[in-house]
Every structure is written in structure tokens, then in C-alpha cells.
Amino acid sequence: MSAPAELLKPLTDPSATPDIVTTAVRGFNTQASASASSIGDFLWDAFNAVFQAAGRTPPAHQTHLLDFLAQLRQTTATDAEGKVLRYEDGAVWRDLPTFGWIARDLWNFDATDPKSTAEERSQRENWTAFLAQLTARSNSENGPFDFSLFALWAMRDALEEERDEAPKGAVRLAALWVRFAGEKLRKLSADRHRLGGNMGACGGKYGDCGWKGFDEDRWRTWREELREVSGKMGEDELVKAAVAKMDEL
């Protein structure tokens, strides 16, 4: 287990006291300073360790990990001369350089794959809940905690494609985004937040709608599609709760 992973291990224990967050932040700063000459490699290892920890931690027990990243961003790692460490024009730790890259790399999975193992499905759901909760905490679009683009992709994948039957794995990921970041996604839809290029394009079933990002009409479509899918999936409480939340929002 890597040094960052050792520091993060206590954060996955829901019974741990809040002071373990401060201990982990302090340890990450010490390790970053010691790795100043190879900070890119350290960041890669450190943030992969964060995602490994999040992937094995159920959503209800992720609070320490979320608080850890929030506190980490409020600190600054420096080299031996006291200069702020930077990587790819991002300050360590304010900008969380490479964190978003690693997230994007890990998201190259197929949530609709019926051959996915129970372990893979659990990891994806834990990752999704983790990024959704970070997104709910974000205070600006495109900040290091904003993964609303991933939310749109999840909703599109689950609810905007022509399929004979609902892809349960993908639908549950969409429901997790609603559960943990529904208010944020609703606001982006009300603001008609656009995304560059084809990143916010429509799924095949709604290819003629012209959506380029979040949109009121798209939100309503997601809500009705999720309602229909929920009826076909039976007693999936996560999905049923997501439908109810979308109705409230």
C-alpha cells in the first residue's frame, strides 16, 4: 500500500473521529514537500489512492474523505525553499492538479455492461456518489470539485438512448447523481448551462432536441424517463427516491 493510501485508510472508518482528517491533510503536505522534485508522480499516486479509498467506501461513510479534500484545498504544499508547489499551472493543493484527469481516466467504464461484476458495480456507485457529493459542495462551474459534466453523461447514458430494456447499472448511477447533487443539477438546468463542443450533446433517442448542455426541457425529460424506468425496475428504492426528489425539485 502506498504512503498516501496508508494515510487515507482511517478516513474510511465511519466511527473515526474528525481529527483523523487533519492528520491526513498534514501527512499529504509532508509527503508532497518531500516529493517536490517529482510532484507530478506523487499527485498521480495520491489521487489514485483517494479514488481507491472512495471506491471501497459506501456513500454514507464518505464524509471523512470529502472533508479531507475540502480541508486539503485550504492548505498549500511548499518546497524546501518555501515556494508553492505547482503542477500543470495548478497550485498544490488549491487547484487539486491531476485530480480531474484521474477521474476522467477512471470513468472509461461501461455502466450498461451486463457482465459487470458485483464488485465493479459497487465501486462505480461509490465513485459516483463521491463525485456527486463533491459537485454538491462546489461553488463554481469548472472548479476542481465540479463534476456536473459527468452527471450529464450519466443521465444521458441511462435515459436518452434507445434500448429494449433499462440498463439497471446506468440508471442507478443516474439516480445517485440526483440523490447527492440534484439541487446543483436542477439549478444548472434552470440556468440553461451550456457545455463546449459536443460534450453536452443529446443521446440517440432525443437526437433532434438540440440540447448542448443542461436545459429545463432536458431536466423534465430525464424526470419522466426515470419515472418510466423506475416502474420497470421494480422495488429499487434508490431509483424511486430519485424520482421523488426530481418531482420536488
mmCIF file of C-alpha atoms in Angstrom:
data_model
loop_
_atom_site.group_PDB
_atom_site.id
_atom_site.type_symbol
_atom_site.label_atom_id
_atom_site.label_comp_id
_atom_site.label_asym_id
_atom_site.label_seq_id
_atom_site.Cartn_x
_atom_site.Cartn_y
_atom_site.Cartn_z
ATOM 1 C CA MET A 1 0.000 0.000 0.000
ATOM 2 C CA SER A 2 1.349 3.451 -0.944
ATOM 3 C CA ALA A 3 2.147 6.078 1.667
ATOM 4 C CA PRO A 4 -0.897 8.201 0.644
ATOM 5 C CA ALA A 5 -3.103 5.114 0.848
ATOM 6 C CA GLU A 6 -1.931 4.445 4.401
ATOM 7 C CA LEU A 7 -2.877 7.995 5.407
ATOM 8 C CA LEU A 8 -6.319 7.644 3.837
ATOM 9 C CA LYS A 9 -7.176 4.257 5.309
ATOM 10 C CA PRO A 10 -8.522 5.641 8.635
ATOM 11 C CA LEU A 11 -10.806 8.031 6.727
ATOM 12 C CA THR A 12 -12.924 5.128 5.511
ATOM 13 C CA ASP A 13 -13.818 4.160 9.090
ATOM 14 C CA PRO A 14 -17.175 5.827 9.896
ATOM 15 C CA SER A 15 -16.509 5.565 13.627
ATOM 16 C CA ALA A 16 -13.261 7.551 13.407
ATOM 17 C CA THR A 17 -13.122 10.993 14.996
ATOM 18 C CA PRO A 18 -12.814 14.159 12.838
ATOM 19 C CA ASP A 19 -9.204 14.770 13.914
ATOM 20 C CA ILE A 20 -8.065 11.995 11.569
ATOM 21 C CA VAL A 21 -8.878 14.348 8.675
ATOM 22 C CA THR A 22 -6.393 16.915 9.958
ATOM 23 C CA THR A 23 -3.793 14.189 10.426
ATOM 24 C CA ALA A 24 -4.228 13.004 6.833
ATOM 25 C CA VAL A 25 -4.017 16.560 5.466
ATOM 26 C CA ARG A 26 -0.824 17.164 7.391
ATOM 27 C CA GLY A 27 0.624 13.900 6.120
ATOM 28 C CA PHE A 28 -0.219 14.696 2.487
ATOM 29 C CA ASN A 29 1.514 18.063 2.799
ATOM 30 C CA THR A 30 4.606 16.495 4.326
ATOM 31 C CA GLN A 31 4.769 13.871 1.591
ATOM 32 C CA ALA A 32 4.184 16.439 -1.161
ATOM 33 C CA SER A 33 7.040 18.607 0.106
ATOM 34 C CA ALA A 34 9.328 15.582 0.261
ATOM 35 C CA SER A 35 8.342 14.743 -3.339
ATOM 36 C CA ALA A 36 8.796 18.275 -4.715
ATOM 37 C CA SER A 37 11.198 17.152 -7.451
ATOM 38 C CA SER A 38 8.669 14.598 -8.739
ATOM 39 C CA ILE A 39 5.421 16.244 -7.698
ATOM 40 C CA GLY A 40 3.531 15.009 -10.763
ATOM 41 C CA ASP A 41 4.203 11.376 -9.887
ATOM 42 C CA PHE A 42 3.251 11.993 -6.272
ATOM 43 C CA LEU A 43 -0.040 13.646 -7.224
ATOM 44 C CA TRP A 44 -0.886 10.753 -9.505
ATOM 45 C CA ASP A 45 -0.283 8.242 -6.718
ATOM 46 C CA ALA A 46 -2.034 10.386 -4.109
ATOM 47 C CA PHE A 47 -5.241 10.992 -6.036
ATOM 48 C CA ASN A 48 -5.431 7.422 -7.285
ATOM 49 C CA ALA A 49 -5.274 6.444 -3.622
ATOM 50 C CA VAL A 50 -8.175 8.817 -2.924
ATOM 51 C CA PHE A 51 -10.282 7.137 -5.601
ATOM 52 C CA GLN A 52 -9.303 3.675 -4.390
ATOM 53 C CA ALA A 53 -10.483 4.634 -0.910
ATOM 54 C CA ALA A 54 -13.709 6.174 -2.234
ATOM 55 C CA GLY A 55 -14.372 3.134 -4.405
ATOM 56 C CA ARG A 56 -14.479 0.782 -1.440
ATOM 57 C CA THR A 57 -16.420 3.147 0.832
ATOM 58 C CA PRO A 58 -20.250 3.277 0.764
ATOM 59 C CA PRO A 59 -21.731 6.760 0.197
ATOM 60 C CA ALA A 60 -22.979 7.104 3.765
ATOM 61 C CA HIS A 61 -19.426 6.642 5.066
ATOM 62 C CA GLN A 62 -17.607 9.020 2.688
ATOM 63 C CA THR A 63 -17.854 12.151 4.831
ATOM 64 C CA HIS A 64 -14.295 11.958 6.157
ATOM 65 C CA LEU A 65 -12.915 11.617 2.615
ATOM 66 C CA LEU A 66 -14.974 14.570 1.421
ATOM 67 C CA ASP A 67 -13.904 16.701 4.367
ATOM 68 C CA PHE A 68 -10.312 15.665 3.737
ATOM 69 C CA LEU A 69 -10.320 17.048 0.188
ATOM 70 C CA ALA A 70 -12.078 20.218 1.323
ATOM 71 C CA GLN A 71 -9.502 20.832 4.052
ATOM 72 C CA LEU A 72 -6.622 19.840 1.791
ATOM 73 C CA ARG A 73 -7.597 22.550 -0.697
ATOM 74 C CA GLN A 74 -7.300 25.143 2.038
ATOM 75 C CA THR A 75 -3.628 24.294 2.548
ATOM 76 C CA THR A 76 -0.532 24.888 0.447
ATOM 77 C CA ALA A 77 2.338 22.498 -0.161
ATOM 78 C CA THR A 78 5.774 24.087 -0.493
ATOM 79 C CA ASP A 79 9.261 23.002 -1.483
ATOM 80 C CA ALA A 80 12.412 23.254 0.643
ATOM 81 C CA GLU A 81 12.705 26.961 -0.218
ATOM 82 C CA GLY A 82 9.143 27.722 0.800
ATOM 83 C CA LYS A 83 7.853 28.123 -2.764
ATOM 84 C CA VAL A 84 4.347 26.924 -3.541
ATOM 85 C CA LEU A 85 4.409 23.629 -5.397
ATOM 86 C CA ARG A 86 2.699 23.767 -8.768
ATOM 87 C CA TYR A 87 1.941 21.252 -11.475
ATOM 88 C CA GLU A 88 0.471 21.967 -14.921
ATOM 89 C CA ASP A 89 -0.292 25.556 -13.837
ATOM 90 C CA GLY A 90 -2.203 24.354 -10.790
ATOM 91 C CA ALA A 91 -1.288 25.101 -7.191
ATOM 92 C CA VAL A 92 -0.905 22.202 -4.788
ATOM 93 C CA TRP A 93 -3.397 21.842 -3.169
ATOM 94 C CA ARG A 94 -5.855 24.615 -4.011
ATOM 95 C CA ASP A 95 -6.380 23.511 -7.611
ATOM 96 C CA LEU A 96 -6.042 19.754 -6.993
ATOM 97 C CA PRO A 97 -3.918 19.365 -10.149
ATOM 98 C CA THR A 98 -4.446 15.995 -11.931
ATOM 99 C CA PHE A 99 -7.468 15.080 -9.773
ATOM 100 C CA GLY A 100 -9.884 15.690 -12.635
ATOM 101 C CA TRP A 101 -7.664 13.855 -15.116
ATOM 102 C CA ILE A 102 -7.617 10.776 -12.933
ATOM 103 C CA ALA A 103 -11.388 10.911 -12.518
ATOM 104 C CA ARG A 104 -11.821 11.099 -16.282
ATOM 105 C CA ASP A 105 -9.447 8.174 -16.773
ATOM 106 C CA LEU A 106 -11.343 6.041 -14.274
ATOM 107 C CA TRP A 107 -14.679 6.878 -15.905
ATOM 108 C CA ASN A 108 -13.865 4.833 -19.010
ATOM 109 C CA PHE A 109 -16.254 2.115 -17.872
ATOM 110 C CA ASP A 110 -19.462 0.885 -19.457
ATOM 111 C CA ALA A 111 -22.222 1.222 -16.887
ATOM 112 C CA THR A 112 -24.591 -0.656 -19.203
ATOM 113 C CA ASP A 113 -22.399 -3.784 -19.393
ATOM 114 C CA PRO A 114 -24.500 -6.719 -18.114
ATOM 115 C CA LYS A 115 -21.313 -8.706 -17.482
ATOM 116 C CA SER A 116 -20.077 -6.288 -14.821
ATOM 117 C CA THR A 117 -19.297 -7.992 -11.526
ATOM 118 C CA ALA A 118 -20.953 -7.019 -8.252
ATOM 119 C CA GLU A 119 -17.618 -5.581 -7.117
ATOM 120 C CA GLU A 120 -17.340 -3.419 -10.245
ATOM 121 C CA ARG A 121 -20.897 -2.154 -9.855
ATOM 122 C CA SER A 122 -20.317 -1.314 -6.209
ATOM 123 C CA GLN A 123 -17.109 0.564 -6.996
ATOM 124 C CA ARG A 124 -18.810 2.600 -9.723
ATOM 125 C CA GLU A 125 -21.674 3.517 -7.428
ATOM 126 C CA ASN A 126 -19.284 4.565 -4.668
ATOM 127 C CA TRP A 127 -17.202 6.641 -7.101
ATOM 128 C CA THR A 128 -20.335 8.261 -8.497
ATOM 129 C CA ALA A 129 -21.667 9.142 -5.060
ATOM 130 C CA PHE A 130 -18.265 10.575 -4.162
ATOM 131 C CA LEU A 131 -18.082 12.884 -7.192
ATOM 132 C CA ALA A 132 -21.747 13.814 -6.817
ATOM 133 C CA GLN A 133 -21.149 14.905 -3.231
ATOM 134 C CA LEU A 134 -18.085 16.893 -4.297
ATOM 135 C CA THR A 135 -20.160 18.535 -7.023
ATOM 136 C CA ALA A 136 -22.793 19.472 -4.456
ATOM 137 C CA ARG A 137 -20.030 21.213 -2.490
ATOM 138 C CA SER A 138 -18.603 23.060 -5.497
ATOM 139 C CA ASN A 139 -19.083 26.818 -5.588
ATOM 140 C CA SER A 140 -18.262 27.465 -9.240
ATOM 141 C CA GLU A 141 -18.552 25.715 -12.581
ATOM 142 C CA ASN A 142 -15.262 24.196 -13.740
ATOM 143 C CA GLY A 143 -13.759 24.285 -10.233
ATOM 144 C CA PRO A 144 -11.882 21.197 -9.004
ATOM 145 C CA PHE A 145 -14.996 19.888 -7.217
ATOM 146 C CA ASP A 146 -17.370 20.397 -10.154
ATOM 147 C CA PHE A 147 -18.120 17.160 -11.992
ATOM 148 C CA SER A 148 -21.516 18.172 -13.338
ATOM 149 C CA LEU A 149 -20.351 17.118 -16.812
ATOM 150 C CA PHE A 150 -20.063 13.559 -15.504
ATOM 151 C CA ALA A 151 -23.608 13.883 -14.194
ATOM 152 C CA LEU A 152 -24.914 14.885 -17.598
ATOM 153 C CA TRP A 153 -23.123 11.947 -19.196
ATOM 154 C CA ALA A 154 -24.634 9.585 -16.625
ATOM 155 C CA MET A 155 -28.146 10.911 -17.218
ATOM 156 C CA ARG A 156 -27.713 10.752 -20.981
ATOM 157 C CA ASP A 157 -26.323 7.217 -20.862
ATOM 158 C CA ALA A 158 -29.143 5.941 -18.688
ATOM 159 C CA LEU A 159 -32.112 7.896 -20.008
ATOM 160 C CA GLU A 160 -31.527 9.190 -23.537
ATOM 161 C CA GLU A 161 -30.697 6.074 -25.557
ATOM 162 C CA GLU A 162 -32.978 3.693 -27.435
ATOM 163 C CA ARG A 163 -32.944 0.349 -25.618
ATOM 164 C CA ASP A 164 -35.247 -2.636 -25.281
ATOM 165 C CA GLU A 165 -34.880 -2.618 -21.512
ATOM 166 C CA ALA A 166 -33.500 -0.291 -18.884
ATOM 167 C CA PRO A 167 -29.773 -0.673 -18.124
ATOM 168 C CA LYS A 168 -30.092 -1.065 -14.358
ATOM 169 C CA GLY A 169 -26.458 -0.231 -13.591
ATOM 170 C CA ALA A 170 -26.553 3.007 -15.577
ATOM 171 C CA VAL A 171 -29.932 4.004 -14.148
ATOM 172 C CA ARG A 172 -28.674 3.572 -10.588
ATOM 173 C CA LEU A 173 -25.691 5.835 -11.329
ATOM 174 C CA ALA A 174 -28.053 8.486 -12.684
ATOM 175 C CA ALA A 175 -30.168 8.124 -9.541
ATOM 176 C CA LEU A 176 -27.098 8.655 -7.360
ATOM 177 C CA TRP A 177 -26.379 11.941 -9.126
ATOM 178 C CA VAL A 178 -29.925 13.074 -8.389
ATOM 179 C CA ARG A 179 -29.722 11.935 -4.781
ATOM 180 C CA PHE A 180 -26.475 13.699 -3.943
ATOM 181 C CA ALA A 181 -26.314 16.607 -6.398
ATOM 182 C CA GLY A 182 -29.910 17.059 -7.512
ATOM 183 C CA GLU A 183 -30.145 20.672 -6.369
ATOM 184 C CA LYS A 184 -26.998 21.586 -8.280
ATOM 185 C CA LEU A 185 -28.169 19.844 -11.452
ATOM 186 C CA ARG A 186 -31.594 21.463 -11.182
ATOM 187 C CA LYS A 187 -30.023 24.916 -10.958
ATOM 188 C CA LEU A 188 -27.763 24.247 -13.939
ATOM 189 C CA SER A 189 -30.858 23.193 -15.882
ATOM 190 C CA ALA A 190 -32.775 26.311 -14.861
ATOM 191 C CA ASP A 191 -29.773 28.414 -15.909
ATOM 192 C CA ARG A 192 -29.544 26.508 -19.213
ATOM 193 C CA HIS A 193 -25.850 25.910 -18.619
ATOM 194 C CA ARG A 194 -24.161 25.109 -21.938
ATOM 195 C CA LEU A 195 -21.129 22.886 -22.480
ATOM 196 C CA GLY A 196 -18.489 23.275 -25.160
ATOM 197 C CA GLY A 197 -18.289 21.226 -28.336
ATOM 198 C CA ASN A 198 -20.318 18.040 -28.283
ATOM 199 C CA MET A 199 -19.816 17.337 -24.585
ATOM 200 C CA GLY A 200 -23.446 18.093 -23.774
ATOM 201 C CA ALA A 201 -24.986 16.640 -26.930
ATOM 202 C CA CYS A 202 -28.219 14.645 -26.892
ATOM 203 C CA GLY A 203 -28.479 10.881 -26.701
ATOM 204 C CA GLY A 204 -29.769 8.958 -29.707
ATOM 205 C CA LYS A 205 -33.394 8.816 -28.590
ATOM 206 C CA TYR A 206 -33.505 12.609 -28.406
ATOM 207 C CA GLY A 207 -31.050 13.419 -31.169
ATOM 208 C CA ASP A 208 -33.286 16.089 -32.684
ATOM 209 C CA CYS A 209 -33.728 18.111 -29.495
ATOM 210 C CA GLY A 210 -30.627 20.219 -29.993
ATOM 211 C CA TRP A 211 -29.544 20.189 -26.351
ATOM 212 C CA LYS A 212 -25.993 21.426 -25.766
ATOM 213 C CA GLY A 213 -25.853 21.016 -22.025
ATOM 214 C CA PHE A 214 -28.271 21.419 -19.145
ATOM 215 C CA ASP A 215 -31.761 22.578 -20.035
ATOM 216 C CA GLU A 216 -35.222 22.838 -18.476
ATOM 217 C CA ASP A 217 -36.753 20.632 -21.147
ATOM 218 C CA ARG A 218 -33.950 18.125 -20.735
ATOM 219 C CA TRP A 219 -34.490 18.021 -16.969
ATOM 220 C CA ARG A 220 -38.194 17.298 -17.490
ATOM 221 C CA THR A 221 -37.297 14.581 -19.982
ATOM 222 C CA TRP A 222 -34.904 12.967 -17.508
ATOM 223 C CA ARG A 223 -37.579 13.058 -14.830
ATOM 224 C CA GLU A 224 -40.193 11.361 -16.986
ATOM 225 C CA GLU A 225 -37.738 8.805 -18.362
ATOM 226 C CA LEU A 226 -36.566 7.968 -14.845
ATOM 227 C CA ARG A 227 -40.168 7.623 -13.702
ATOM 228 C CA GLU A 228 -40.904 5.208 -16.543
ATOM 229 C CA VAL A 229 -37.734 3.211 -15.955
ATOM 230 C CA SER A 230 -38.430 3.046 -12.223
ATOM 231 C CA GLY A 231 -41.746 1.364 -12.912
ATOM 232 C CA LYS A 232 -39.986 -1.301 -14.951
ATOM 233 C CA MET A 233 -37.203 -1.923 -12.434
ATOM 234 C CA GLY A 234 -39.431 -2.921 -9.550
ATOM 235 C CA GLU A 235 -38.568 -2.169 -5.943
ATOM 236 C CA ASP A 236 -35.320 -0.266 -6.378
ATOM 237 C CA GLU A 237 -35.529 2.247 -3.541
ATOM 238 C CA LEU A 238 -32.621 4.351 -4.823
ATOM 239 C CA VAL A 239 -34.319 4.950 -8.167
ATOM 240 C CA LYS A 240 -37.750 5.530 -6.616
ATOM 241 C CA ALA A 241 -36.256 8.105 -4.259
ATOM 242 C CA ALA A 242 -34.554 9.861 -7.173
ATOM 243 C CA VAL A 243 -37.882 10.171 -8.995
ATOM 244 C CA ALA A 244 -39.479 11.643 -5.880
ATOM 245 C CA LYS A 245 -36.633 14.110 -5.478
ATOM 246 C CA MET A 246 -36.873 15.256 -9.091
ATOM 247 C CA ASP A 247 -40.591 15.845 -8.549
ATOM 248 C CA GLU A 248 -39.783 18.007 -5.526
ATOM 249 C CA LEU A 249 -37.130 19.994 -7.368
#
